Structures are given as C-alpha cells and as structure tokens.
Amino acid sequence: MAPRTDPQSAALHAADRHDLIRVHGARENNLKDVSVELPKRRLTVFTGVSGSGKSSLVFATIAAESQRMINETYSSFVQGFMPTLARPDVDVLEGLTTAIIVDQERMGGDARSTVGTATDANAMLRILFSRLGQPQIGPPGAFSFNVPSVRASGAITVERGASSKTEKATFTRTGGMCPRCEGRGSVSDFDLTALYDDSKSLNEGALTIPGYSVDGWYGRIFAGCGFFDPDKPIRRFTKAQLHDLLYKEPTRIKVDNINVTYEGLIPRIQKSYLSKDVDAMQPHIRAFVERAITFATCPECDGTRLAEAARSSKINGINIADACAMQISDLADWVRGLAEPSVAPLLTALTHTLDSFVEIGLGYLSLNRPSGTLSGGEAQRTKMIRHLGSSLTDVTYVFDEPTIGLHPHDIARMNDLLLRLRDKGNTVLVVEHKPEAIAIADHVVDLGPGAGTAGGEVVFEGTVEGLRSSGTLTGRHLDDRATLKDKVRTATGALQIRGANANNLQDVDVDIPLGVLVVLTGVAGSGKSSLVHGSIPAGADVVSIDQTAIRGSRRSNPATYTGLLEPIRKAFAKANGVKPALFSANSEGACPTCNGAGVIFTDLAMMAGVASVCEECEGKRFQASVLEYRFGGRDISEVLAMSVTEAEAFFGAGDARTPAAHNILRRLADVGLGYLSLGQPLTTLSGGERQRLKLATHMAANGGVYVLDEPTTGLHLADVEQLLGLLDRLVDSGKSVIVIEHHQAVMAHADWIIDLGPGAGHDGGRVVFEGTPADLVEARSTLTGEHLAAYVGR
C-alpha cells in the first residue's frame, strides 16, 4: 500500500518565509537611502573603498538596531545600566536576528586584564588547581591574582529566640594576589623631580602633574589643605610636611567651604593612573607616566602576580603561574595529558578553549599576556574564541576585517572558521578588502562608487563572479597583482640590532638597511613587532606609527587633530582684525545654545537619547556674529564643511592662500583622505581612516626612520597603489621607511625584505630570510616566499 502524502506538508511553512534581512532607506552617516536584501544563513561580504559606507550599513544600521531591540527586552531598571542606543536613521529593517559584533576594538583598559581572564581560560585553570593541586590551599579564589587574602576578627551578636549572645568570630579568605605588587606583576617607583619643581611653591605652580595646575581643582585642594604653607618652596618643607604632600592617607578636609578628601600625591597617582593600562591612556598622560614612573618586575612574585601559597600548589610539578606562562599550544598538550576522571568535564572544556586558540592562529600567546598588548587583529580573534564552540544558531555574526594582522598562510584558516560559523546555521556579515576573503562569499554587497559624499550607494549586489565582471572599482581591482621591481634602491647605511630577545626573539642580530623601503614579514606571532618596537636602540631617531586608536570626543575632527584649525583661525582673525578664539567651536565663538556641538542631546531616561540639530546655529556650531566674518569669500562653518580636496585648492591659491594650512591638507590628500570633510567628528571615522590620519600627522615629524605597522589596514585594493606611491615619496625625500606588513603588494614593492619565523611563538623569533623580493621569490625557502611567488605569478 503506497504511503499517502499530506498535500499541506509540502507547502512552505509561514515561519520559513523570513529568510532575508531587509534594509530599506538607510541614511546613517553618508548612506543615501540604501536598500538591500541580505540572505540569512549565508556569508555576505561588504566591499568598497574606505569611507564608502560599509561600516555605516553593517555596524551603525543593522547591528546597532539589533542590539537596541534586544536591550529593549530588558526591564527599565536593567536598561538604566546599559548604554543607550539611538534608533538608526532607516525607514524599514525586517528579519533581524540577534547580532554578535566581533570588532577590532583593542582589549584592555585595565592593568589586571590578561588573555586568560578575558577568555575564561584562567577561571577553568583556577578550578582545576583547587581540585588537583598539591598541597591543597583553598578554593579557586586562592589562585586568583585579583583576590587579596583577608583576615578579620571581632565580636558578633547572635540572636536566638528572645535572647542575644555576643561571640568572638574570626573570618579568613585566602586569595591568590601577591601582596607586594597587588596582583600587577610589577612595582612602581616615582621620580619625584617629574612630579614637582622643588624650587617653587605650590602657588607658583610647583606641581607638574597633568591636571594639577594651580587653578585646577586638585591644585586648589593641595594649596588649601592647611598641612603646609602653599607659598613656601617645596625644598624648604619639613620632613613631616613633605610626607603629607606625598604620602598622607585619605583625610576629610574643607576647602572653599566644600568637604573634600585630601590624599597624598603618590597614592592619588597610583589610583588614578597606575590602575589603568598605560597603552589606553591619552598621549600626554602616557608621556607623564613613562617619564615619572619606572616599573620593575615585582621581586616577591617574580612578575607572576600570585602569592607564594598559590605558587606552591602544583599538578605534576607545574604550578598555575607556570601554566599561564606556557605557550597556549604547549599548555593544551599538558592539559590533554591530565587523565583525572573526577574533573573530566572541566578538562574537556578547557582543552576545547585552548585548542580554539591554536585553531584560530593564536597558539603562540600565553594566558598571562596583558590583553592591552594585543594588536587589533589579535584582539578580534581572541573575542572569536568564545563563539567557536557556541551552541547558538540563527545568530548574525558581524566581523570587521577579520583578516587584519594575518599572514597569507593564515587567511585560509580564518576563512574556514567563518564558513564553519555559517554552516552551523548562522548569518555571517563581513566587512573586508582582501580578495582571498571576498572569494568565499555567498553574497557580495559593493558600496561606492567613491568615498565620503561620493559614496553611500550600493553599486553591486550578487555573486563574486558577478562582482568580477561588474565594472565597479572593486570588480576592476579584484584580480590586481603587483609586480616585482626591476631595480631596487641601494642602502645608505644600516640600523644595527644585536642580541634582540624581547618576547619570543631568540638573540636576533640583524642590520636593517637605511634610505630604502624595508618590509618586515612573517606569520602572526613570529616576532615582527618585538623586533621593531622592542629592540630598536634608543636615540635611533625613529617615528613610530602604530595601530593604537585615536582618542577624542565627538568635538574632535580632522582639523583639530592635525593642527590644521590653528593656521585657519589665525588667517580668519588676521583678515578680520579679531581674536582667533572666535573661530573655535570649543571657545569664544561657540553657539551658546548647543555649546558648539551643533546638536542638542535630549536625555529620555531609560529610553534612547535623541540628538537634534541646534535650531539657533542650524548645526553650524558658531554664533551668528562669527559667521559674518569671511576669508576668501567663505565663513568658518563653510570652510569646515569642505572636503580635504576642496580645501587644498581653496588654501593653495588666490586670496585665501595659506601655506601652513595647505601643507597639512596636502599630506591628508597624500594618504588617501581627500574625501573627508574638515569638520567630520573623529568618532565617525573607520579604523583605516584613523590610522592614515595619524600617518598624515606624523609625516611632518623630523624623524629619519619611519616605522609603519600594517598601513594597508582598511585600505581598498584600489588605494594600495596610492599608498605605495606615498611610501616611495617618503623614501625619495631621504627618509628610511620600515613597514610591518602582510600584504603581498607591499612586499613586492619593497627594496629589502626581512622575513621572521619559521613559525609563531617559540617556533619563531628568528630571521629566516634577508634580501630583495626577487631573491625571496627565487628561493621560496619560507612560507612568505611561497605565497609571494604565487601572488606575482612566478
């Protein structure tokens, strides 16, 4: 008897029709009413020149709305503790799923944060040692460098029925924190001459700490505390007075009829500065910390951060400090060798986490590595680890250039991970420039045609093959391949590095040629950054441009960051016979209604705040009287609304000719930022744009050696050629340029290549090749040589 088929079962279920993410009328930043339909449970790659609107569409529209709607599912009380997210400027968003953003934001900000604490690997190790470690010293907290040991005793009142009884009680908590360094691994010593000028009194401005000026709040507290004479030079202080200035415990006092807490300089600086990651500080504060404070390895814990008891408990001769100091690939093998049925589930989970590090190309790290020292690419891949073993499906994963910092050899491994996330039933959205990563896409969205105001439109939507033949800027450059130089430059000298052993370097001796374009290559973790940033001798006249983020408020813009606004303000002031301060939106010229912000922010308590254009100045940020002053026929708001390209022509000739401003604008155009408007907030710039803005600023420096850390980050295929031209101009002007780079086009264009490896971590740290790109291709003796040969078609 033939089976019967229900005619309704073959029909599409209503719930299965929602297989698209529909975006209609997106206008965030420079997007121009963009409408796209993205397939769910597929890998979609977003391409386009830097500044074309990729991040605005993916992060500021799709991911932002998903996160905002999830936040709204919590109670008003919980929402009060969460960031308030405004609704993106878009007409329709349908078919959204939970978005998990894996971006390039560097980890850290806290001196106690390590790779182990950021990924929960440390938490599992602590449980493991509390169960199996010999001798037994206590619970998992006894192995944590963030938990201090506490002892207390006193009287407690116990109430039983109608009577109460006072008893003596003792409380003890065993923590793993080293008491000497408080779990930081290093102790600090202060150079007092960098804190104050002892020939001056406090009222004469003796304190040289940022933020401690005589007129500032801290300066007023120290001058009015009454513990010493503020008019007496510090060198004439008594021993007790100097102790009160430097070390006094927190004490309640009254200054200007206000109750405040007075505290000595040293403990105050330790709390405000030393509790933070030095790399996350603002530049002027970091410069002060590096000048005033010397850090040395803690002599008591030898830098392990752990108390002696935590270091005494061992498993098979290994304590938790030894385990955290191991290379993660070695630690995974050690954990795999622990056959203990009582903690079998824990060992399985820990092994999976450690294997994920290895699989994602971070097996060379150690768990005790401070998370603030990870590069943007390493931080992004570390965040990926917690998602690799997740049992969640139908989630939208959003990646921002996941191939950053990856050697061509490692990109294939990253592609496999992205495809695995997709194959689990997830939607994967990737912003990417690398052809190798674009090639695996199921669906491609190309934005353009240009950048800034010339972009913000979808110029192609479809398959990779369709993109290749589409005629768009990305399609035309997708198969670009650089060629090896016919002739390389001759070095004019050498920068000698001898016995370099920072991090994983193995006593490296190398001569870096000067006067030429030198490219350092090697797999991630092979020691490139350690060689350049950690081993170049002091006084080598080096200007280093790394990937650290630009820190600034929404009032900061390219004009203020590069110093361009200064000559512009002076030119306006001179032409109109008024003060330069009138032409600053942060000073006297600011619109009084919005305080120069251009927008008014309305706080709606637990609901998302609303930003509306200021009605007084119509978003121009300046008082109406200031806008009456003109220079070259334009007012200051019209100048700040110009693009770099427009402003370069405006300040380069005619009545508005201003050489100081024109020179800065020419450098901005040279690094490919001609489309940026001068007044665009820094908070709206992409990672690649911020890095090139730093490059343009540093190009005016007097250093003879420029060190660039992956300058192709965030660069479109079409812009790489322009970057190579810029590097050539730097070298031809007499500079020496050292580039840490994985992009084969930059390698092929180099005069000299230094390849580190052969592997990562303790398998690297050696120079495996020195010579010209042609010699590297000919020899094919390293992974880099093989990939470069394939790239140039040899």
Short mmCIF file of N, CA and C in Angstrom, two decimals, residues 643-766:
data_model
loop_
_atom_site.label_atom_id
_atom_site.label_comp_id
_atom_site.label_asym_id
_atom_site.label_seq_id
_atom_site.Cartn_x
_atom_site.Cartn_y
_atom_site.Cartn_z
N SER A 643 35.56 69.38 1.84
CA SER A 643 36.37 68.17 1.85
C SER A 643 37.84 68.58 1.81
N VAL A 644 38.72 67.64 2.13
CA VAL A 644 40.16 67.93 2.10
C VAL A 644 40.58 68.39 0.71
N THR A 645 40.05 67.74 -0.33
CA THR A 645 40.42 68.09 -1.71
C THR A 645 39.99 69.52 -2.04
N GLU A 646 38.75 69.88 -1.66
CA GLU A 646 38.28 71.26 -1.89
C GLU A 646 39.14 72.26 -1.14
N ALA A 647 39.41 71.96 0.15
CA ALA A 647 40.16 72.89 0.99
C ALA A 647 41.60 73.05 0.49
N GLU A 648 42.16 71.96 -0.07
CA GLU A 648 43.53 72.05 -0.59
C GLU A 648 43.61 73.06 -1.72
N ALA A 649 42.61 73.04 -2.60
CA ALA A 649 42.57 74.01 -3.70
C ALA A 649 42.28 75.42 -3.17
N PHE A 650 41.40 75.53 -2.16
CA PHE A 650 40.99 76.82 -1.61
C PHE A 650 42.17 77.53 -0.94
N PHE A 651 42.93 76.79 -0.10
CA PHE A 651 44.04 77.41 0.64
C PHE A 651 45.35 77.41 -0.15
N GLY A 652 45.32 76.86 -1.37
CA GLY A 652 46.55 76.77 -2.16
C GLY A 652 46.79 77.93 -3.08
N ALA A 653 45.75 78.73 -3.37
CA ALA A 653 45.92 79.82 -4.34
C ALA A 653 44.90 80.91 -4.05
N GLY A 654 45.09 82.07 -4.69
CA GLY A 654 44.12 83.16 -4.58
C GLY A 654 44.21 83.89 -3.26
N ASP A 655 43.11 84.61 -2.94
CA ASP A 655 43.08 85.44 -1.72
C ASP A 655 43.22 84.61 -0.46
N ALA A 656 42.79 83.36 -0.51
CA ALA A 656 42.79 82.52 0.70
C ALA A 656 44.09 81.73 0.86
N ARG A 657 45.09 82.03 0.07
CA ARG A 657 46.34 81.23 0.12
C ARG A 657 46.94 81.27 1.53
N THR A 658 47.07 80.06 2.12
CA THR A 658 47.64 79.92 3.47
C THR A 658 48.59 78.72 3.45
N PRO A 659 49.89 78.95 3.25
CA PRO A 659 50.84 77.82 3.09
C PRO A 659 50.82 76.82 4.24
N ALA A 660 50.70 77.31 5.49
CA ALA A 660 50.73 76.38 6.65
C ALA A 660 49.56 75.41 6.58
N ALA A 661 48.36 75.93 6.21
CA ALA A 661 47.19 75.05 6.11
C ALA A 661 47.31 74.15 4.88
N HIS A 662 47.82 74.69 3.78
CA HIS A 662 47.91 73.92 2.53
C HIS A 662 48.84 72.72 2.69
N ASN A 663 49.94 72.89 3.44
CA ASN A 663 50.89 71.78 3.63
C ASN A 663 50.23 70.61 4.37
N ILE A 664 49.43 70.92 5.41
CA ILE A 664 48.75 69.87 6.17
C ILE A 664 47.72 69.18 5.28
N LEU A 665 46.98 69.97 4.49
CA LEU A 665 45.95 69.40 3.61
C LEU A 665 46.57 68.52 2.54
N ARG A 666 47.74 68.90 2.04
CA ARG A 666 48.40 68.08 1.02
C ARG A 666 48.79 66.72 1.58
N ARG A 667 49.24 66.70 2.85
CA ARG A 667 49.59 65.42 3.48
C ARG A 667 48.35 64.55 3.67
N LEU A 668 47.21 65.17 4.03
CA LEU A 668 45.96 64.41 4.18
C LEU A 668 45.54 63.80 2.85
N ALA A 669 45.69 64.56 1.76
CA ALA A 669 45.35 64.04 0.44
C ALA A 669 46.30 62.93 0.03
N ASP A 670 47.58 63.05 0.42
CA ASP A 670 48.58 62.04 0.05
C ASP A 670 48.25 60.67 0.64
N VAL A 671 47.65 60.64 1.83
CA VAL A 671 47.35 59.35 2.47
C VAL A 671 45.96 58.84 2.09
N GLY A 672 45.33 59.50 1.10
CA GLY A 672 44.05 58.98 0.59
C GLY A 672 42.84 59.43 1.36
N LEU A 673 42.93 60.59 2.05
CA LEU A 673 41.79 61.08 2.83
C LEU A 673 41.18 62.33 2.21
N GLY A 674 41.32 62.49 0.89
CA GLY A 674 40.83 63.69 0.23
C GLY A 674 39.34 63.88 0.32
N TYR A 675 38.59 62.80 0.60
CA TYR A 675 37.13 62.87 0.64
C TYR A 675 36.59 63.30 2.00
N LEU A 676 37.42 63.26 3.07
CA LEU A 676 36.95 63.62 4.41
C LEU A 676 36.62 65.10 4.49
N SER A 677 35.57 65.45 5.21
CA SER A 677 35.31 66.87 5.46
C SER A 677 36.10 67.28 6.70
N LEU A 678 36.54 68.55 6.72
CA LEU A 678 37.43 69.00 7.78
C LEU A 678 36.77 68.95 9.16
N GLY A 679 35.44 69.10 9.20
CA GLY A 679 34.74 69.13 10.48
C GLY A 679 34.06 67.84 10.86
N GLN A 680 34.36 66.75 10.15
CA GLN A 680 33.71 65.47 10.44
C GLN A 680 34.20 64.92 11.78
N PRO A 681 33.31 64.55 12.70
CA PRO A 681 33.76 64.04 14.02
C PRO A 681 34.66 62.80 13.88
N LEU A 682 35.71 62.75 14.68
CA LEU A 682 36.63 61.60 14.63
C LEU A 682 35.92 60.31 14.99
N THR A 683 34.85 60.41 15.79
CA THR A 683 34.13 59.20 16.22
C THR A 683 33.46 58.49 15.05
N THR A 684 33.30 59.17 13.90
CA THR A 684 32.64 58.55 12.75
C THR A 684 33.63 57.95 11.77
N LEU A 685 34.95 58.06 12.04
CA LEU A 685 35.95 57.54 11.12
C LEU A 685 36.15 56.05 11.33
N SER A 686 36.46 55.33 10.25
CA SER A 686 36.76 53.90 10.35
C SER A 686 38.18 53.71 10.89
N GLY A 687 38.53 52.46 11.23
CA GLY A 687 39.86 52.18 11.76
C GLY A 687 40.96 52.56 10.79
N GLY A 688 40.78 52.22 9.50
CA GLY A 688 41.79 52.55 8.50
C GLY A 688 41.94 54.04 8.32
N GLU A 689 40.82 54.78 8.38
CA GLU A 689 40.88 56.24 8.24
C GLU A 689 41.63 56.86 9.40
N ARG A 690 41.39 56.36 10.62
CA ARG A 690 42.08 56.91 11.79
C ARG A 690 43.58 56.68 11.69
N GLN A 691 43.97 55.49 11.21
CA GLN A 691 45.39 55.19 11.11
C GLN A 691 46.08 56.09 10.08
N ARG A 692 45.41 56.31 8.94
CA ARG A 692 46.01 57.16 7.93
C ARG A 692 46.03 58.63 8.35
N LEU A 693 45.07 59.02 9.20
CA LEU A 693 45.09 60.37 9.75
C LEU A 693 46.33 60.55 10.64
N LYS A 694 46.65 59.53 11.42
CA LYS A 694 47.88 59.57 12.23
C LYS A 694 49.12 59.64 11.35
N LEU A 695 49.10 58.88 10.25
CA LEU A 695 50.24 58.87 9.33
C LEU A 695 50.45 60.26 8.75
N ALA A 696 49.35 60.92 8.34
CA ALA A 696 49.47 62.26 7.78
C ALA A 696 50.03 63.24 8.81
N THR A 697 49.63 63.08 10.06
CA THR A 697 50.11 63.97 11.12
C THR A 697 51.60 63.76 11.38
N HIS A 698 52.02 62.49 11.38
CA HIS A 698 53.42 62.18 11.68
C HIS A 698 54.36 62.47 10.52
N MET A 699 53.80 62.63 9.32
CA MET A 699 54.67 62.88 8.16
C MET A 699 55.43 64.19 8.28
N ALA A 700 54.93 65.09 9.14
CA ALA A 700 55.61 66.37 9.33
C ALA A 700 56.73 66.27 10.36
N ALA A 701 56.84 65.12 11.03
CA ALA A 701 57.87 64.96 12.07
C ALA A 701 59.26 64.93 11.43
N ASN A 702 60.26 65.19 12.28
CA ASN A 702 61.62 65.31 11.77
C ASN A 702 62.40 64.00 11.81
N GLY A 703 61.75 62.93 12.24
CA GLY A 703 62.47 61.66 12.36
C GLY A 703 63.03 61.18 11.04
N GLY A 704 64.17 60.50 11.11
CA GLY A 704 64.78 59.99 9.88
C GLY A 704 64.30 58.60 9.53
N VAL A 705 63.75 57.86 10.53
CA VAL A 705 63.28 56.49 10.30
C VAL A 705 61.80 56.41 10.65
N TYR A 706 60.98 56.00 9.69
CA TYR A 706 59.55 55.84 9.91
C TYR A 706 59.24 54.35 10.05
N VAL A 707 58.53 53.99 11.12
CA VAL A 707 58.10 52.61 11.31
C VAL A 707 56.58 52.58 11.20
N LEU A 708 56.05 51.88 10.20
CA LEU A 708 54.60 51.80 9.98
C LEU A 708 54.13 50.38 10.26
N ASP A 709 53.06 50.26 11.06
CA ASP A 709 52.54 48.96 11.44
C ASP A 709 51.29 48.66 10.61
N GLU A 710 51.43 47.86 9.59
CA GLU A 710 50.34 47.47 8.69
C GLU A 710 49.52 48.66 8.17
N PRO A 711 50.16 49.53 7.37
CA PRO A 711 49.44 50.71 6.86
C PRO A 711 48.33 50.37 5.88
N THR A 712 48.27 49.11 5.36
CA THR A 712 47.19 48.75 4.42
C THR A 712 45.89 48.40 5.15
N THR A 713 45.90 48.46 6.49
CA THR A 713 44.68 48.16 7.25
C THR A 713 43.54 49.07 6.78
N GLY A 714 42.42 48.47 6.39
CA GLY A 714 41.26 49.24 5.99
C GLY A 714 41.35 49.85 4.61
N LEU A 715 42.42 49.53 3.86
CA LEU A 715 42.59 50.12 2.53
C LEU A 715 41.97 49.24 1.45
N HIS A 716 41.23 49.87 0.55
CA HIS A 716 40.66 49.17 -0.59
C HIS A 716 41.77 48.80 -1.56
N LEU A 717 41.51 47.77 -2.37
CA LEU A 717 42.52 47.32 -3.35
C LEU A 717 42.99 48.47 -4.23
N ALA A 718 42.08 49.37 -4.59
CA ALA A 718 42.45 50.48 -5.48
C ALA A 718 43.33 51.50 -4.79
N ASP A 719 43.28 51.55 -3.43
CA ASP A 719 44.05 52.56 -2.70
C ASP A 719 45.45 52.09 -2.34
N VAL A 720 45.71 50.78 -2.44
CA VAL A 720 47.03 50.25 -2.08
C VAL A 720 48.10 50.86 -2.98
N GLU A 721 47.76 51.03 -4.26
CA GLU A 721 48.72 51.61 -5.21
C GLU A 721 49.10 53.03 -4.79
N GLN A 722 48.11 53.79 -4.32
CA GLN A 722 48.37 55.16 -3.86
C GLN A 722 49.27 55.15 -2.62
N LEU A 723 49.05 54.18 -1.72
CA LEU A 723 49.90 54.06 -0.53
C LEU A 723 51.34 53.77 -0.93
N LEU A 724 51.54 52.87 -1.92
CA LEU A 724 52.88 52.54 -2.37
C LEU A 724 53.57 53.78 -2.92
N GLY A 725 52.82 54.62 -3.62
CA GLY A 725 53.39 55.87 -4.14
C GLY A 725 53.82 56.79 -3.01
N LEU A 726 53.01 56.84 -1.93
CA LEU A 726 53.34 57.66 -0.77
C LEU A 726 54.61 57.16 -0.10
N LEU A 727 54.73 55.82 0.06
CA LEU A 727 55.94 55.24 0.67
C LEU A 727 57.16 55.57 -0.18
N ASP A 728 57.00 55.51 -1.50
CA ASP A 728 58.12 55.86 -2.39
C ASP A 728 58.54 57.31 -2.21
N ARG A 729 57.56 58.20 -2.08
CA ARG A 729 57.89 59.63 -1.92
C ARG A 729 58.62 59.87 -0.60
N LEU A 730 58.20 59.15 0.46
CA LEU A 730 58.89 59.29 1.74
C LEU A 730 60.35 58.87 1.63
N VAL A 731 60.59 57.73 0.96
CA VAL A 731 61.96 57.23 0.81
C VAL A 731 62.77 58.17 -0.08
N ASP A 732 62.16 58.64 -1.19
CA ASP A 732 62.88 59.51 -2.11
C ASP A 732 63.21 60.87 -1.49
N SER A 733 62.47 61.25 -0.43
CA SER A 733 62.76 62.53 0.24
C SER A 733 63.87 62.38 1.27
N GLY A 734 64.46 61.18 1.36
CA GLY A 734 65.58 60.97 2.26
C GLY A 734 65.24 60.24 3.55
N LYS A 735 63.99 59.81 3.69
CA LYS A 735 63.60 59.07 4.90
C LYS A 735 63.90 57.57 4.72
N SER A 736 64.03 56.90 5.85
CA SER A 736 64.11 55.44 5.85
C SER A 736 62.75 54.92 6.32
N VAL A 737 62.16 53.99 5.59
CA VAL A 737 60.82 53.50 5.92
C VAL A 737 60.87 52.01 6.20
N ILE A 738 60.41 51.62 7.40
CA ILE A 738 60.31 50.21 7.79
C ILE A 738 58.82 49.90 7.95
N VAL A 739 58.33 48.92 7.21
CA VAL A 739 56.90 48.59 7.23
C VAL A 739 56.71 47.15 7.71
N ILE A 740 55.88 46.98 8.76
CA ILE A 740 55.45 45.63 9.17
C ILE A 740 54.19 45.34 8.36
N GLU A 741 54.22 44.35 7.51
CA GLU A 741 53.12 44.18 6.57
C GLU A 741 52.97 42.73 6.12
N HIS A 742 51.70 42.36 5.83
CA HIS A 742 51.38 41.04 5.28
C HIS A 742 50.91 41.11 3.84
N HIS A 743 50.59 42.31 3.37
CA HIS A 743 50.04 42.47 2.02
C HIS A 743 51.13 42.22 0.98
N GLN A 744 50.85 41.27 0.08
CA GLN A 744 51.88 40.89 -0.89
C GLN A 744 52.27 42.02 -1.83
N ALA A 745 51.34 42.96 -2.10
CA ALA A 745 51.67 44.08 -2.99
C ALA A 745 52.76 44.95 -2.37
N VAL A 746 52.72 45.15 -1.05
CA VAL A 746 53.75 45.94 -0.37
C VAL A 746 55.06 45.17 -0.35
N MET A 747 54.98 43.83 -0.11
CA MET A 747 56.21 43.01 -0.14
C MET A 747 56.90 43.12 -1.51
N ALA A 748 56.11 42.99 -2.58
CA ALA A 748 56.67 43.01 -3.93
C ALA A 748 57.31 44.35 -4.24
N HIS A 749 56.82 45.41 -3.61
CA HIS A 749 57.31 46.76 -3.90
C HIS A 749 58.53 47.12 -3.06
N ALA A 750 58.90 46.27 -2.10
CA ALA A 750 59.98 46.60 -1.17
C ALA A 750 61.34 46.57 -1.87
N ASP A 751 62.30 47.28 -1.26
CA ASP A 751 63.70 47.18 -1.71
C ASP A 751 64.39 46.05 -0.96
N TRP A 752 63.94 45.77 0.23
CA TRP A 752 64.59 44.76 1.08
C TRP A 752 63.54 44.11 1.97
N ILE A 753 63.60 42.80 2.10
CA ILE A 753 62.64 42.08 2.93
C ILE A 753 63.38 41.34 4.05
N ILE A 754 62.84 41.47 5.26
CA ILE A 754 63.33 40.68 6.40
C ILE A 754 62.17 39.80 6.83
N ASP A 755 62.33 38.49 6.71
CA ASP A 755 61.25 37.54 7.00
C ASP A 755 61.56 36.82 8.31
N LEU A 756 60.62 36.87 9.26
CA LEU A 756 60.82 36.20 10.55
C LEU A 756 59.99 34.94 10.62
N GLY A 757 60.42 34.01 11.42
CA GLY A 757 59.71 32.73 11.53
C GLY A 757 60.63 31.69 12.16
N PRO A 758 60.54 30.43 11.72
CA PRO A 758 59.64 29.95 10.66
C PRO A 758 58.18 29.85 11.10
N GLY A 759 57.93 29.78 12.43
CA GLY A 759 56.56 29.67 12.92
C GLY A 759 56.24 30.83 13.83
N ALA A 760 55.32 30.60 14.79
CA ALA A 760 54.92 31.63 15.74
C ALA A 760 55.35 31.21 17.14
N GLY A 761 55.38 32.19 18.06
CA GLY A 761 55.76 31.89 19.45
C GLY A 761 57.17 31.36 19.53
N HIS A 762 57.37 30.27 20.30
CA HIS A 762 58.73 29.74 20.44
C HIS A 762 59.20 29.03 19.18
N ASP A 763 58.30 28.85 18.20
CA ASP A 763 58.72 28.29 16.91
C ASP A 763 59.19 29.40 15.96
N GLY A 764 59.10 30.65 16.41
CA GLY A 764 59.54 31.77 15.59
C GLY A 764 60.67 32.50 16.28
N GLY A 765 60.70 33.85 16.06
CA GLY A 765 61.72 34.65 16.74
C GLY A 765 63.08 34.58 16.09
N ARG A 766 63.16 34.08 14.84
CA ARG A 766 64.44 34.02 14.14
C ARG A 766 64.29 34.64 12.75
#
